[in-house]
PDB file of C-alpha atoms in Angstrom:
ATOM      1  CA  UNK J   1      33.098  15.893   3.597  1.00 44.00           C
ATOM      2  CA  UNK J   2      33.447  15.715  -0.175  1.00 45.00           C
ATOM      3  CA  UNK J   3      30.228  14.984  -2.105  1.00 42.00           C
ATOM      4  CA  UNK J   4      30.640  13.828  -5.660  1.00 45.00           C
ATOM      5  CA  UNK J   5      28.090  11.152  -6.516  1.00 48.00           C
ATOM      6  CA  UNK J   6      24.409  11.895  -7.191  1.00 48.00           C
ATOM      7  CA  UNK J   7      23.432   9.585  -4.322  1.00 45.00           C
ATOM      8  CA  UNK J   8      25.585  11.485  -1.863  1.00 47.00           C
ATOM      9  CA  UNK J   9      24.109  14.779  -3.123  1.00 45.00           C
ATOM     10  CA  UNK J  10      20.607  13.446  -2.558  1.00 42.00           C
ATOM     11  CA  UNK J  11      21.500  12.187   0.908  1.00 45.00           C
ATOM     12  CA  UNK J  12      23.061  15.492   1.874  1.00 49.00           C
ATOM     13  CA  UNK J  13      19.968  17.378   0.643  1.00 45.00           C
ATOM     14  CA  UNK J  14      17.734  15.146   2.733  1.00 45.00           C
ATOM     15  CA  UNK J  15      19.936  15.653   5.769  1.00 45.00           C
ATOM     16  CA  UNK J  16      19.831  19.443   5.323  1.00 45.00           C
ATOM     17  CA  UNK J  17      16.028  19.399   5.204  1.00 43.00           C
ATOM     18  CA  UNK J  18      15.931  17.342   8.384  1.00 42.00           C
ATOM     19  CA  UNK J  19      13.920  14.539   6.780  1.00 41.00           C
ATOM     20  CA  UNK J  20      16.340  11.739   7.593  1.00 41.00           C
ATOM     21  CA  UNK J  21      19.486  11.589   9.651  1.00 40.00           C
ATOM     22  CA  UNK J  22      22.332   9.576   8.195  1.00 40.00           C
ATOM     23  CA  UNK J  23      25.369   8.348  10.052  1.00 42.00           C
ATOM     24  CA  UNK J  24      28.722   8.749   8.312  1.00 42.00           C
ATOM     25  CA  UNK J  25      29.346   5.647   6.236  1.00 42.00           C
ATOM     26  CA  UNK J  26      32.654   3.999   5.537  1.00 43.00           C
ATOM     27  CA  UNK J  27      34.205   4.947   2.235  1.00 42.00           C
ATOM     28  CA  UNK J  28      32.464   3.311  -0.775  1.00 39.00           C
ATOM     29  CA  UNK J  29      29.706   1.834   1.399  1.00 39.00           C
ATOM     30  CA  UNK J  30      26.024   2.647   1.614  1.00 37.00           C
ATOM     31  CA  UNK J  31      24.213   2.058   4.884  1.00 34.00           C
ATOM     32  CA  UNK J  32      20.471   1.728   5.262  1.00 35.00           C
ATOM     33  CA  UNK J  33      18.805   3.491   8.142  1.00 36.00           C
ATOM     34  CA  UNK J  34      15.529   2.371   9.635  1.00 35.00           C
ATOM     35  CA  UNK J  35      12.483   4.433   8.845  1.00 35.00           C
ATOM     36  CA  UNK J  36      11.311   4.734  12.439  1.00 37.00           C
ATOM     37  CA  UNK J  37      12.155   8.439  12.472  1.00 34.00           C
ATOM     38  CA  UNK J  38       9.825   9.097   9.526  1.00 36.00           C
ATOM     39  CA  UNK J  39       6.150   9.823  10.150  1.00 42.00           C
ATOM     40  CA  UNK J  40       3.565   7.149   9.481  1.00 51.00           C
ATOM     41  CA  UNK J  41       2.353   7.158   5.895  1.00 55.00           C
ATOM     42  CA  UNK J  42      -1.337   7.065   6.744  1.00 72.00           C
ATOM     43  CA  UNK J  43      -1.925  10.466   8.261  1.00 81.00           C
ATOM     44  CA  UNK J  44      -5.355  11.842   9.193  1.00 83.00           C
ATOM     45  CA  UNK J  45      -6.123  13.111   5.685  1.00 87.00           C
ATOM     46  CA  UNK J  46      -5.309   9.726   4.186  1.00 88.00           C
ATOM     47  CA  UNK J  47      -7.381   7.925   6.801  1.00 87.00           C
ATOM     48  CA  UNK J  48     -10.371  10.195   6.153  1.00 90.00           C
ATOM     49  CA  UNK J  49     -10.026   9.535   2.410  1.00 91.00           C
ATOM     50  CA  UNK J  50      -9.925   5.791   3.067  1.00 92.00           C
ATOM     51  CA  UNK J  51     -12.965   6.069   5.342  1.00 93.00           C
ATOM     52  CA  UNK J  52     -14.819   7.789   2.502  1.00 93.00           C
ATOM     53  CA  UNK J  53     -13.876   4.974   0.142  1.00 93.00           C
ATOM     54  CA  UNK J  54     -15.067   2.442   2.717  1.00 94.00           C
ATOM     55  CA  UNK J  55     -18.431   4.241   3.125  1.00 95.00           C
ATOM     56  CA  UNK J  56     -18.846   4.350  -0.642  1.00 94.00           C
ATOM     57  CA  UNK J  57     -18.038   0.634  -0.843  1.00 94.00           C
ATOM     58  CA  UNK J  58     -20.644  -0.155   1.822  1.00 95.00           C
ATOM     59  CA  UNK J  59     -23.250   1.971   0.018  1.00 94.00           C
ATOM     60  CA  UNK J  60     -22.547   0.139  -3.252  1.00 93.00           C
ATOM     61  CA  UNK J  61     -22.837  -3.186  -1.429  1.00 93.00           C
ATOM     62  CA  UNK J  62     -26.232  -2.151  -0.068  1.00 93.00           C
ATOM     63  CA  UNK J  63     -27.344  -1.059  -3.557  1.00 92.00           C
ATOM     64  CA  UNK J  64     -26.643  -4.568  -4.839  1.00 90.00           C
ATOM     65  CA  UNK J  65     -29.584  -5.772  -2.722  1.00 89.00           C
ATOM     66  CA  UNK J  66     -31.970  -3.157  -4.146  1.00 90.00           C
ATOM     67  CA  UNK J  67     -34.611  -4.755  -6.433  1.00 90.00           C
ATOM     68  CA  UNK J  68     -34.449  -1.784  -8.835  1.00 90.00           C
ATOM     69  CA  UNK J  69     -30.718  -2.322  -9.346  1.00 89.00           C
ATOM     70  CA  UNK J  70     -31.118  -6.082  -9.730  1.00 90.00           C
ATOM     71  CA  UNK J  71     -33.810  -5.654 -12.406  1.00 92.00           C
ATOM     72  CA  UNK J  72     -31.688  -3.236 -14.506  1.00 91.00           C
ATOM     73  CA  UNK J  73     -28.745  -5.215 -15.903  1.00 90.00           C
ATOM     74  CA  UNK J  74     -26.808  -2.130 -17.071  1.00 92.00           C
ATOM     75  CA  UNK J  75     -27.093  -0.459 -13.666  1.00 93.00           C
ATOM     76  CA  UNK J  76     -26.209  -3.727 -11.931  1.00 92.00           C
ATOM     77  CA  UNK J  77     -23.082  -4.068 -14.074  1.00 92.00           C
ATOM     78  CA  UNK J  78     -22.059  -0.469 -13.312  1.00 92.00           C
ATOM     79  CA  UNK J  79     -22.598  -0.873  -9.551  1.00 92.00           C
ATOM     80  CA  UNK J  80     -20.683  -4.155  -9.501  1.00 93.00           C
ATOM     81  CA  UNK J  81     -17.811  -2.614 -11.486  1.00 91.00           C
ATOM     82  CA  UNK J  82     -17.611   0.410  -9.154  1.00 91.00           C
ATOM     83  CA  UNK J  83     -17.716  -1.852  -6.113  1.00 92.00           C
ATOM     84  CA  UNK J  84     -15.017  -4.193  -7.418  1.00 91.00           C
ATOM     85  CA  UNK J  85     -12.680  -1.263  -8.139  1.00 89.00           C
ATOM     86  CA  UNK J  86     -12.678  -0.211  -4.488  1.00 91.00           C
ATOM     87  CA  UNK J  87     -12.913  -3.643  -2.871  1.00 93.00           C
ATOM     88  CA  UNK J  88      -9.167  -4.319  -2.653  1.00 93.00           C
ATOM     89  CA  UNK J  89      -8.461  -0.894  -1.133  1.00 93.00           C
ATOM     90  CA  UNK J  90     -11.225  -1.355   1.435  1.00 95.00           C
ATOM     91  CA  UNK J  91     -10.054  -4.832   2.445  1.00 95.00           C
ATOM     92  CA  UNK J  92      -6.462  -3.612   2.883  1.00 94.00           C
ATOM     93  CA  UNK J  93      -7.627  -0.605   4.913  1.00 94.00           C
ATOM     94  CA  UNK J  94      -9.870  -2.728   7.146  1.00 94.00           C
ATOM     95  CA  UNK J  95      -6.941  -5.040   7.869  1.00 95.00           C
ATOM     96  CA  UNK J  96      -4.792  -1.976   8.613  1.00 93.00           C
ATOM     97  CA  UNK J  97      -7.436  -0.594  10.992  1.00 92.00           C
ATOM     98  CA  UNK J  98      -7.653  -3.962  12.768  1.00 95.00           C
ATOM     99  CA  UNK J  99      -3.870  -4.052  13.161  1.00 94.00           C
ATOM    100  CA  UNK J 100      -3.971  -0.506  14.531  1.00 91.00           C
ATOM    101  CA  UNK J 101      -6.385  -1.642  17.239  1.00 93.00           C
ATOM    102  CA  UNK J 102      -4.183  -4.656  18.003  1.00 93.00           C
ATOM    103  CA  UNK J 103      -1.132  -2.385  18.241  1.00 92.00           C
ATOM    104  CA  UNK J 104      -2.894  -0.169  20.775  1.00 92.00           C
ATOM    105  CA  UNK J 105      -3.755  -3.273  22.806  1.00 92.00           C
ATOM    106  CA  UNK J 106      -0.148  -4.481  22.698  1.00 90.00           C
ATOM    107  CA  UNK J 107       1.100  -1.048  23.794  1.00 91.00           C
ATOM    108  CA  UNK J 108      -1.382  -1.048  26.650  1.00 91.00           C
ATOM    109  CA  UNK J 109      -0.235  -4.539  27.657  1.00 89.00           C
ATOM    110  CA  UNK J 110       3.377  -3.340  27.562  1.00 88.00           C
ATOM    111  CA  UNK J 111       2.579  -0.422  29.857  1.00 89.00           C
ATOM    112  CA  UNK J 112       0.488  -2.529  32.238  1.00 87.00           C
ATOM    113  CA  UNK J 113       3.136  -5.254  32.510  1.00 81.00           C
ATOM    114  CA  UNK J 114       5.019  -3.276  35.168  1.00 80.00           C
ATOM    115  CA  UNK J 115       8.035  -5.237  36.407  1.00 83.00           C
ATOM    116  CA  UNK J 116       7.184  -8.480  34.600  1.00 84.00           C
ATOM    117  CA  UNK J 117      10.056  -8.694  32.100  1.00 87.00           C
ATOM    118  CA  UNK J 118       8.643 -11.722  30.296  1.00 89.00           C
ATOM    119  CA  UNK J 119       5.301 -10.016  29.686  1.00 89.00           C
ATOM    120  CA  UNK J 120       7.003  -6.833  28.511  1.00 89.00           C
ATOM    121  CA  UNK J 121       9.185  -8.809  26.085  1.00 90.00           C
ATOM    122  CA  UNK J 122       6.153 -10.653  24.731  1.00 90.00           C
ATOM    123  CA  UNK J 123       4.311  -7.357  24.207  1.00 89.00           C
ATOM    124  CA  UNK J 124       7.389  -5.820  22.566  1.00 91.00           C
ATOM    125  CA  UNK J 125       7.681  -8.759  20.149  1.00 92.00           C
ATOM    126  CA  UNK J 126       4.000  -8.498  19.286  1.00 93.00           C
ATOM    127  CA  UNK J 127       4.334  -4.744  18.689  1.00 92.00           C
ATOM    128  CA  UNK J 128       7.286  -5.288  16.311  1.00 94.00           C
ATOM    129  CA  UNK J 129       5.357  -7.926  14.385  1.00 94.00           C
ATOM    130  CA  UNK J 130       2.270  -5.727  14.081  1.00 93.00           C
ATOM    131  CA  UNK J 131       4.315  -2.662  13.050  1.00 93.00           C
ATOM    132  CA  UNK J 132       6.070  -4.665  10.334  1.00 93.00           C
ATOM    133  CA  UNK J 133       2.742  -5.860   8.915  1.00 94.00           C
ATOM    134  CA  UNK J 134       1.338  -2.319   9.107  1.00 92.00           C
ATOM    135  CA  UNK J 135       4.277  -0.949   7.103  1.00 93.00           C
ATOM    136  CA  UNK J 136       3.651  -3.555   4.398  1.00 93.00           C
ATOM    137  CA  UNK J 137      -0.039  -2.635   4.334  1.00 93.00           C
ATOM    138  CA  UNK J 138       0.775   1.084   4.152  1.00 92.00           C
ATOM    139  CA  UNK J 139       2.845   0.508   1.027  1.00 91.00           C
ATOM    140  CA  UNK J 140       0.129  -1.702  -0.452  1.00 92.00           C
ATOM    141  CA  UNK J 141      -2.530   0.937   0.228  1.00 92.00           C
ATOM    142  CA  UNK J 142      -0.371   3.654  -1.336  1.00 90.00           C
ATOM    143  CA  UNK J 143      -0.029   1.586  -4.493  1.00 90.00           C
ATOM    144  CA  UNK J 144      -3.737   0.756  -4.559  1.00 90.00           C
ATOM    145  CA  UNK J 145      -4.646   4.443  -4.294  1.00 88.00           C
ATOM    146  CA  UNK J 146      -2.590   5.437  -7.313  1.00 88.00           C
ATOM    147  CA  UNK J 147      -4.834   6.603 -10.168  1.00 86.00           C
ATOM    148  CA  UNK J 148      -5.535   3.946 -12.726  1.00 83.00           C
ATOM    149  CA  UNK J 149      -4.959   4.462 -16.426  1.00 83.00           C
ATOM    150  CA  UNK J 150      -8.308   4.719 -18.243  1.00 82.00           C
ATOM    151  CA  UNK J 151      -6.901   2.541 -21.030  1.00 82.00           C
ATOM    152  CA  UNK J 152      -6.215  -0.384 -18.673  1.00 79.00           C
ATOM    153  CA  UNK J 153      -9.682  -1.857 -19.238  1.00 76.00           C
ATOM    154  CA  UNK J 154      -9.435  -1.708 -23.003  1.00 82.00           C
ATOM    155  CA  UNK J 155      -8.295  -4.520 -25.236  1.00 84.00           C
ATOM    156  CA  UNK J 156      -5.565  -4.216 -27.816  1.00 84.00           C
ATOM    157  CA  UNK J 157      -4.278  -6.265 -30.724  1.00 83.00           C
ATOM    158  CA  UNK J 158      -0.589  -6.642 -31.368  1.00 82.00           C
ATOM    159  CA  UNK J 159       0.728  -8.015 -34.631  1.00 82.00           C
ATOM    160  CA  UNK J 160       4.289  -9.238 -34.782  1.00 81.00           C
ATOM    161  CA  UNK J 161       5.848  -9.642 -38.222  1.00 80.00           C
ATOM    162  CA  UNK J 162       9.242 -10.765 -39.298  1.00 78.00           C
ATOM    163  CA  UNK J 163      10.885  -7.701 -40.780  1.00 75.00           C
ATOM    164  CA  UNK J 164      14.344  -7.568 -42.148  1.00 75.00           C
ATOM    165  CA  UNK J 165      16.585 -10.244 -40.781  1.00 71.00           C
ATOM    166  CA  UNK J 166      15.853 -13.212 -42.979  1.00 77.00           C
ATOM    167  CA  UNK J 167      15.004 -16.621 -41.623  1.00 83.00           C
ATOM    168  CA  UNK J 168      16.055 -15.794 -38.045  1.00 83.00           C
ATOM    169  CA  UNK J 169      13.475 -13.001 -37.898  1.00 82.00           C
ATOM    170  CA  UNK J 170      10.813 -15.418 -39.220  1.00 83.00           C
ATOM    171  CA  UNK J 171      11.734 -17.989 -36.583  1.00 85.00           C
ATOM    172  CA  UNK J 172      11.652 -15.370 -33.818  1.00 82.00           C
ATOM    173  CA  UNK J 173       8.254 -14.012 -34.931  1.00 82.00           C
ATOM    174  CA  UNK J 174       6.936 -17.550 -35.224  1.00 83.00           C
ATOM    175  CA  UNK J 175       8.076 -18.397 -31.687  1.00 84.00           C
ATOM    176  CA  UNK J 176       6.223 -15.420 -30.294  1.00 76.00           C
TER     177      UNK J 176
END
């Protein structure tokens, strides 16, 4: 098999490492394999990290009810800011955990269905739906856990001037 494009080199390297298996594709065609052979993105270390974030979120929520925090406006602002930064991650993880429980229930229903083909098909459809939603949530959680730029909260001023280019540059700068 002749490998000449960077994509084919990458695919062959992945195949050699055993990460993904690719079927031979027709010439000049790229096929997309399903990711079912890849491990789940939220492994035990990631789940323990998310549990820590959830505990921290709950502690910050409890601190909001503390009279000492309520009386100190600077501390209240800091606690509310810290809580709001982790809220989206916690909500996504809680939904993921709920879907995980639902998936276990659907798998149990599938196994308990026995010879009932209709029940097994219903459980299989539910499992596919839950797995699809879990994959979307995994990607969302990965993005939410990326470190934030410390300059994101800062304001900036941008001045646009018409440089060289005559009247067209003035019109363009004026439109902006």
